[in-house]
Coordinates of C-alpha atoms in Angstrom, one line a residue:
X1 CA 11.6 -57.5 42.2
X2 CA 11.9 -54.0 42.6
X3 CA 9.9 -51.6 40.3
X4 CA 9.8 -47.9 39.2
X5 CA 6.4 -46.5 38.5
X6 CA 6.3 -43.0 37.4
X7 CA 2.4 -42.0 36.9
X8 CA -0.3 -43.0 39.0
X9 CA -3.1 -41.8 37.1
X10 CA -6.9 -43.8 36.5
X11 CA -4.5 -46.3 34.3
X12 CA -1.1 -45.8 35.8
X13 CA -3.4 -46.3 39.7
X14 CA -4.7 -49.8 38.2
X15 CA -0.7 -50.5 37.5
X16 CA 0.3 -50.2 40.6
X17 CA -2.4 -52.5 42.1
X18 CA -1.5 -55.4 39.7
X19 CA 1.5 -55.0 40.5
X20 CA 2.1 -55.1 44.2
X21 CA -0.4 -58.4 43.6
X22 CA 2.5 -59.6 41.1
X23 CA 4.3 -62.9 43.1
X24 CA 7.6 -61.2 41.8
X25 CA 7.5 -58.2 42.9
X26 CA 9.0 -58.4 45.7
X27 CA 8.6 -53.8 45.7
X28 CA 6.8 -51.3 44.0
X29 CA 8.1 -47.6 44.0
X30 CA 5.5 -44.5 42.9
X31 CA 5.6 -41.4 41.9
X32 CA 3.8 -38.8 40.5
X33 CA 3.4 -35.1 39.2
X34 CA 0.8 -34.6 42.0
X35 CA 2.6 -35.9 45.6
X36 CA -1.1 -36.4 47.1
X37 CA -2.2 -38.6 44.3
X38 CA 1.1 -40.9 45.2
X39 CA 0.7 -41.6 48.6
X40 CA -2.8 -42.2 48.0
X41 CA -2.5 -44.8 46.1
X42 CA 1.0 -46.4 47.4
X43 CA -1.0 -46.3 51.2
X44 CA -3.9 -48.4 49.2
X45 CA -1.3 -50.6 47.8
X46 CA 1.7 -50.9 49.9
X47 CA 4.2 -49.6 47.5
X48 CA 6.5 -46.6 48.7
X49 CA 6.1 -43.0 47.0
X50 CA 8.8 -41.2 46.4
X51 CA 9.1 -37.4 45.4
X52 CA 10.0 -37.4 41.0
X53 CA 10.6 -39.8 38.4
X54 CA 15.1 -38.7 40.2
X55 CA 14.1 -40.9 43.5
X56 CA 12.2 -43.6 40.8
X57 CA 15.6 -44.4 38.7
X58 CA 17.9 -43.6 42.3
X59 CA 16.5 -46.0 44.5
X60 CA 17.4 -49.4 42.8
X61 CA 14.5 -50.4 40.4
X62 CA 14.9 -53.4 37.9
X63 CA 12.5 -51.9 35.9
X64 CA 10.1 -49.0 35.5
X65 CA 6.6 -48.8 34.5
X66 CA 5.5 -45.1 32.9
X67 CA 1.7 -44.2 33.1
X68 CA 2.2 -41.0 33.8
X69 CA 1.1 -38.1 30.6
X70 CA 1.8 -38.3 27.7
X71 CA 4.5 -35.4 27.3
X72 CA 6.8 -36.7 29.2
X73 CA 6.7 -40.9 27.7
X74 CA 9.5 -39.8 24.7
X75 CA 12.0 -38.4 28.0
X76 CA 11.2 -40.9 30.3
X77 CA 11.8 -43.7 27.9
X78 CA 15.2 -42.0 26.6
X79 CA 16.4 -42.2 30.6
X80 CA 15.9 -45.2 31.0
X81 CA 17.3 -46.1 27.9
X82 CA 20.4 -44.7 29.2
X83 CA 19.8 -45.8 32.9
X84 CA 20.1 -50.2 31.2
X85 CA 16.6 -49.8 32.7
X86 CA 14.0 -51.9 31.3
X87 CA 10.6 -50.4 30.9
X88 CA 7.0 -50.7 30.0
X89 CA 5.7 -47.7 28.5
X90 CA 2.0 -47.2 27.9
X91 CA 0.5 -45.8 24.6
X92 CA 2.1 -44.2 22.5
X93 CA 5.6 -43.2 23.0
X94 CA 5.5 -39.2 21.4
X95 CA 2.4 -37.5 20.2
X96 CA 4.1 -37.2 16.8
X97 CA 6.6 -39.1 14.8
X98 CA 9.3 -37.2 15.7
X99 CA 9.4 -37.7 19.4
X100 CA 8.7 -41.0 18.9
X101 CA 11.9 -41.5 16.6
X102 CA 14.1 -40.3 18.3
X103 CA 13.3 -42.4 21.2
X104 CA 13.0 -45.4 19.2
X105 CA 16.7 -43.8 19.1
X106 CA 17.5 -43.8 22.2
X107 CA 16.9 -47.6 23.2
X108 CA 18.2 -48.8 20.3
X109 CA 21.3 -46.9 20.8
X110 CA 21.0 -48.4 24.6
X111 CA 20.6 -52.1 23.6
X112 CA 18.1 -51.8 26.1
X113 CA 14.1 -53.2 25.9
X114 CA 10.9 -51.5 25.6
X115 CA 7.4 -53.0 25.6
X116 CA 4.2 -50.8 24.9
X117 CA 1.4 -51.0 27.0
X118 CA -1.1 -52.5 24.0
X119 CA -3.4 -54.8 25.9
X120 CA -5.7 -55.2 23.3
X121 CA -3.1 -57.8 22.1
X122 CA -4.3 -60.2 25.1
X123 CA -7.4 -60.0 25.4
X124 CA -8.8 -63.2 24.9
X125 CA -11.1 -62.5 21.9
X126 CA -8.6 -60.7 19.7
X127 CA -5.8 -63.8 20.1
X128 CA -9.1 -66.3 19.4
X129 CA -9.5 -63.6 16.1
X130 CA -6.0 -63.9 15.4
X131 CA -5.8 -68.0 15.9
X132 CA -8.7 -68.5 14.1
X133 CA -8.3 -66.7 11.2
X134 CA -4.6 -67.9 10.6
X135 CA -5.7 -71.7 10.7
X136 CA -8.0 -70.8 7.6
X137 CA -11.3 -71.0 10.1
X138 CA -12.7 -68.0 7.8
X139 CA -10.9 -68.9 4.0
X140 CA -9.8 -65.5 2.9
X141 CA -10.6 -62.6 4.3
X142 CA -11.9 -59.9 3.0
X143 CA -13.5 -58.0 5.1
X144 CA -12.3 -56.1 9.3
X145 CA -15.0 -53.7 10.5
X146 CA -13.5 -52.3 14.0
X147 CA -15.9 -50.2 16.8
X148 CA -14.6 -48.0 19.9
X149 CA -16.7 -45.9 21.2
X150 CA -15.6 -44.2 25.1
X151 CA -19.4 -44.1 26.9
X152 CA -18.6 -40.5 27.9
X153 CA -15.9 -37.9 26.7
X154 CA -13.0 -37.1 28.7
X155 CA -12.4 -34.0 30.4
X156 CA -11.2 -30.8 28.4
X157 CA -8.1 -30.1 29.3
X158 CA -7.4 -33.7 28.7
X159 CA -8.2 -32.7 24.7
X160 CA -5.2 -30.8 23.8
X161 CA -2.6 -33.3 25.3
X162 CA -4.1 -36.3 23.6
X163 CA -3.0 -36.4 20.7
X164 CA -6.5 -36.4 18.4
X165 CA -8.8 -39.3 18.3
X166 CA -6.5 -40.7 15.5
X167 CA -3.7 -41.2 17.8
X168 CA -5.3 -41.1 21.2
X169 CA -8.1 -43.4 20.2
X170 CA -8.1 -45.6 17.4
X171 CA -3.8 -46.1 17.0
X172 CA -5.3 -49.2 19.9
X173 CA -7.7 -50.0 16.8
X174 CA -4.7 -49.8 13.6
X175 CA -2.9 -52.2 16.0
X176 CA -5.5 -54.4 16.1
X177 CA -5.9 -54.8 12.9
X178 CA -2.1 -55.3 11.5
X179 CA -1.2 -57.9 14.7
X180 CA -4.8 -59.9 14.0
X181 CA -4.6 -60.0 10.1
X182 CA -0.4 -59.9 10.1
X183 CA -0.6 -57.9 6.8
X184 CA 0.1 -54.1 6.4
X185 CA -1.6 -50.9 5.4
X186 CA -1.1 -48.8 2.7
X187 CA -3.9 -46.8 2.2
X188 CA -6.5 -44.9 4.2
X189 CA -8.6 -42.5 3.6
X190 CA -10.0 -41.0 7.2
X191 CA -13.0 -38.0 8.4
X192 CA -14.5 -36.8 11.5
X193 CA -17.2 -34.8 12.5
X194 CA -17.1 -32.6 15.6
X195 CA -20.7 -31.6 16.2
X196 CA -20.6 -32.5 19.4
X197 CA -19.2 -30.7 22.6
X198 CA -17.4 -27.6 21.1
X199 CA -14.9 -28.3 23.7
X200 CA -13.3 -30.4 20.5
X201 CA -14.0 -28.1 18.6
X202 CA -12.2 -25.7 20.4
X203 CA -8.6 -28.1 20.8
X204 CA -8.8 -28.7 16.6
X205 CA -9.8 -32.7 17.4
X206 CA -13.0 -34.4 16.5
X207 CA -15.7 -36.3 18.6
X208 CA -17.2 -39.5 16.3
X209 CA -14.1 -40.6 12.9
X210 CA -14.4 -43.0 10.3
X211 CA -10.9 -44.4 8.1
X212 CA -11.4 -46.8 5.5
X213 CA -7.4 -48.2 5.3
X214 CA -6.4 -51.1 2.6
X215 CA -4.5 -54.2 3.8
X216 CA -1.1 -55.1 1.2
X217 CA -3.8 -58.4 0.0
X218 CA -6.2 -56.1 -0.8
X219 CA -8.4 -57.0 2.2
X220 CA -10.4 -53.6 2.6
X221 CA -11.2 -52.2 6.8
X222 CA -13.8 -50.0 8.4
X223 CA -12.9 -48.0 11.1
X224 CA -14.9 -45.8 13.4
X225 CA -14.6 -44.4 17.2
X226 CA -16.6 -41.5 19.2
X227 CA -16.2 -40.7 22.4
X228 CA -19.8 -39.9 23.0
X229 CA -21.4 -43.3 23.1
X230 CA -24.1 -42.8 26.2
X231 CA -25.1 -46.0 26.0
X232 CA -21.7 -47.6 26.8
X233 CA -18.1 -48.6 26.4
X234 CA -18.6 -50.5 23.1
X235 CA -14.7 -52.0 21.6
X236 CA -15.4 -54.6 18.8
X237 CA -14.1 -55.7 16.0
X238 CA -15.7 -57.8 12.9
X239 CA -13.8 -60.0 11.0
X240 CA -15.0 -61.6 7.5
X241 CA -13.9 -63.3 5.2
X242 CA -15.3 -66.3 2.8
X243 CA -15.8 -69.2 4.8
X244 CA -17.2 -67.4 8.0
X245 CA -16.8 -64.3 10.2
X246 CA -15.9 -63.7 13.6
X247 CA -16.8 -60.8 15.9
X248 CA -14.5 -59.4 19.2
X249 CA -16.2 -58.2 22.0
X250 CA -19.9 -59.1 21.9
X251 CA -21.2 -60.7 24.7
X252 CA -23.6 -59.8 27.0
X253 CA -22.8 -56.7 28.7
X254 CA -21.7 -54.8 24.9
X255 CA -23.8 -52.2 24.8
X256 CA -26.0 -53.1 21.7
X257 CA -29.5 -53.3 21.0
X258 CA -30.9 -55.4 18.5
X259 CA -34.5 -53.7 17.0
X260 CA -35.4 -56.9 15.7
X261 CA -38.6 -58.8 17.5
X262 CA -36.6 -61.8 18.2
X263 CA -33.0 -60.0 18.7
X264 CA -30.7 -59.4 22.1
X265 CA -32.1 -56.5 23.9
X266 CA -29.6 -54.2 26.2
X267 CA -27.7 -55.5 28.5
X268 CA -28.4 -55.3 32.4
X269 CA -24.9 -54.8 32.5
X270 CA -22.8 -53.0 30.1
X271 CA -19.2 -52.2 30.0
X272 CA -18.6 -48.4 31.9
X273 CA -15.1 -48.3 30.7
X274 CA -11.4 -49.5 29.4
X275 CA -10.7 -50.5 32.8
X276 CA -13.4 -53.0 33.1
X277 CA -13.8 -54.3 30.0
X278 CA -9.7 -55.3 29.6
X279 CA -8.8 -55.3 32.7
X280 CA -7.5 -58.8 32.5
X281 CA -6.0 -57.8 29.1
X282 CA -4.0 -55.4 31.5
X283 CA -2.9 -57.7 33.7
X284 CA -1.5 -59.9 31.8
X285 CA 0.8 -57.0 29.9
X286 CA 2.1 -56.3 32.8
X287 CA 3.1 -60.3 34.0
X288 CA 4.2 -60.4 30.5
X289 CA 6.5 -57.8 30.8
X290 CA 7.9 -59.2 33.9
X291 CA 8.5 -61.9 32.2
X292 CA 10.5 -59.8 30.0
X293 CA 12.5 -58.7 32.2
X294 CA 13.8 -61.9 34.2
X295 CA 14.7 -63.4 31.1
X296 CA 11.4 -65.9 30.8
X297 CA 9.4 -64.8 26.9
X298 CA 9.9 -62.3 24.0
X299 CA 9.0 -58.7 24.3
X300 CA 5.8 -58.7 23.0
X301 CA 5.1 -54.7 21.7
X302 CA 8.1 -53.1 20.9
X303 CA 8.8 -49.7 19.8
X304 CA 8.5 -50.1 16.2
X305 CA 5.0 -51.7 16.9
X306 CA 4.1 -48.9 18.3
X307 CA 6.0 -47.3 15.1
X308 CA 3.4 -48.6 13.1
X309 CA 0.3 -48.6 14.6
X310 CA 0.9 -44.2 15.0
X311 CA 2.1 -44.2 11.5
X312 CA -2.1 -45.2 10.6
X313 CA -3.1 -42.2 12.5
X314 CA -0.8 -40.0 11.7
X315 CA -2.2 -41.0 7.8
X316 CA -5.9 -40.5 9.4
X317 CA -4.9 -37.5 10.7
X318 CA -3.6 -35.9 7.3
X319 CA -6.6 -37.8 5.4
X320 CA -9.2 -36.2 7.6
X321 CA -7.7 -32.8 6.9
X322 CA -6.1 -32.0 3.2
X323 CA -9.6 -34.9 2.9
X324 CA -7.7 -37.0 -0.1
X325 CA -6.0 -40.3 0.5
X326 CA -3.2 -40.6 2.2
X327 CA -0.2 -43.4 1.0
X328 CA 1.5 -45.3 3.7
X329 CA 4.6 -44.4 1.5
X330 CA 3.9 -40.8 2.2
X331 CA 4.3 -41.2 6.8
X332 CA 8.3 -41.2 7.4
X333 CA 9.8 -44.5 9.3
X334 CA 13.2 -44.3 9.9

């Protein structure tokens, strides 16, 4: 199989290593807006570097992996659809609903394949929690708590391009709430704080956020996120039911210290970032994409799934801005 990779930044570089090691991938063609970066990744992984996206699409590839800047996602998804090429794209499809819907319409018109990069669907902990809930281990679910905490803020230049904390960061939690519980969010009430580094205020973003979500069966969900967690990278999900409760992301590397005398102390090697924490999940999602292209598996996360998560993020932004609860029915879906 011959695959094109567009974007060789942090996640694109990681994907390049995974794809060149995959036994079904014979050739990887990479490009980036920074030619030197693409050349370095190609040299390190054994891929071939080309000048731009046009050259990737003209290289006879069987599929494309899009790991470019978010602003380019929708246009590249459209180009892949028009070329009849299956595409894997990092989240989100676009920074707004209009761009997302436009790209998804192109995919649907072309009858092509689009898989979105919500890697937590391939994490062993989230998968086990989903199974436990469906097997009735927890009984009736009444409360879900999610945490996503980055160890340090991203570069200031990234913030205006990110879409904000809800769309860029919490969107993973929103996807997991739907995927693990099998329920839909009906209402959100969200707030945020920009009391941290001044660059967040300058970008109109927040460095810390919280949202209360109500699911369609009455289950309550709290979702929190911050860019300023000096202890390390912390991603967890807790599910509490009438019979039991379980936690995802709680292990000997979770950057959490107990205040109890007999409780666990600080981890010796806390998770430093998302690539380390979710490396096996990233590999599994790309393997799923290869199998999807080969006709060996169904699509584990299509564009409509990404749209659902984005609608929740959009509702949270409206709620934060207008300081009120927002029903998901207010947010366009088609």
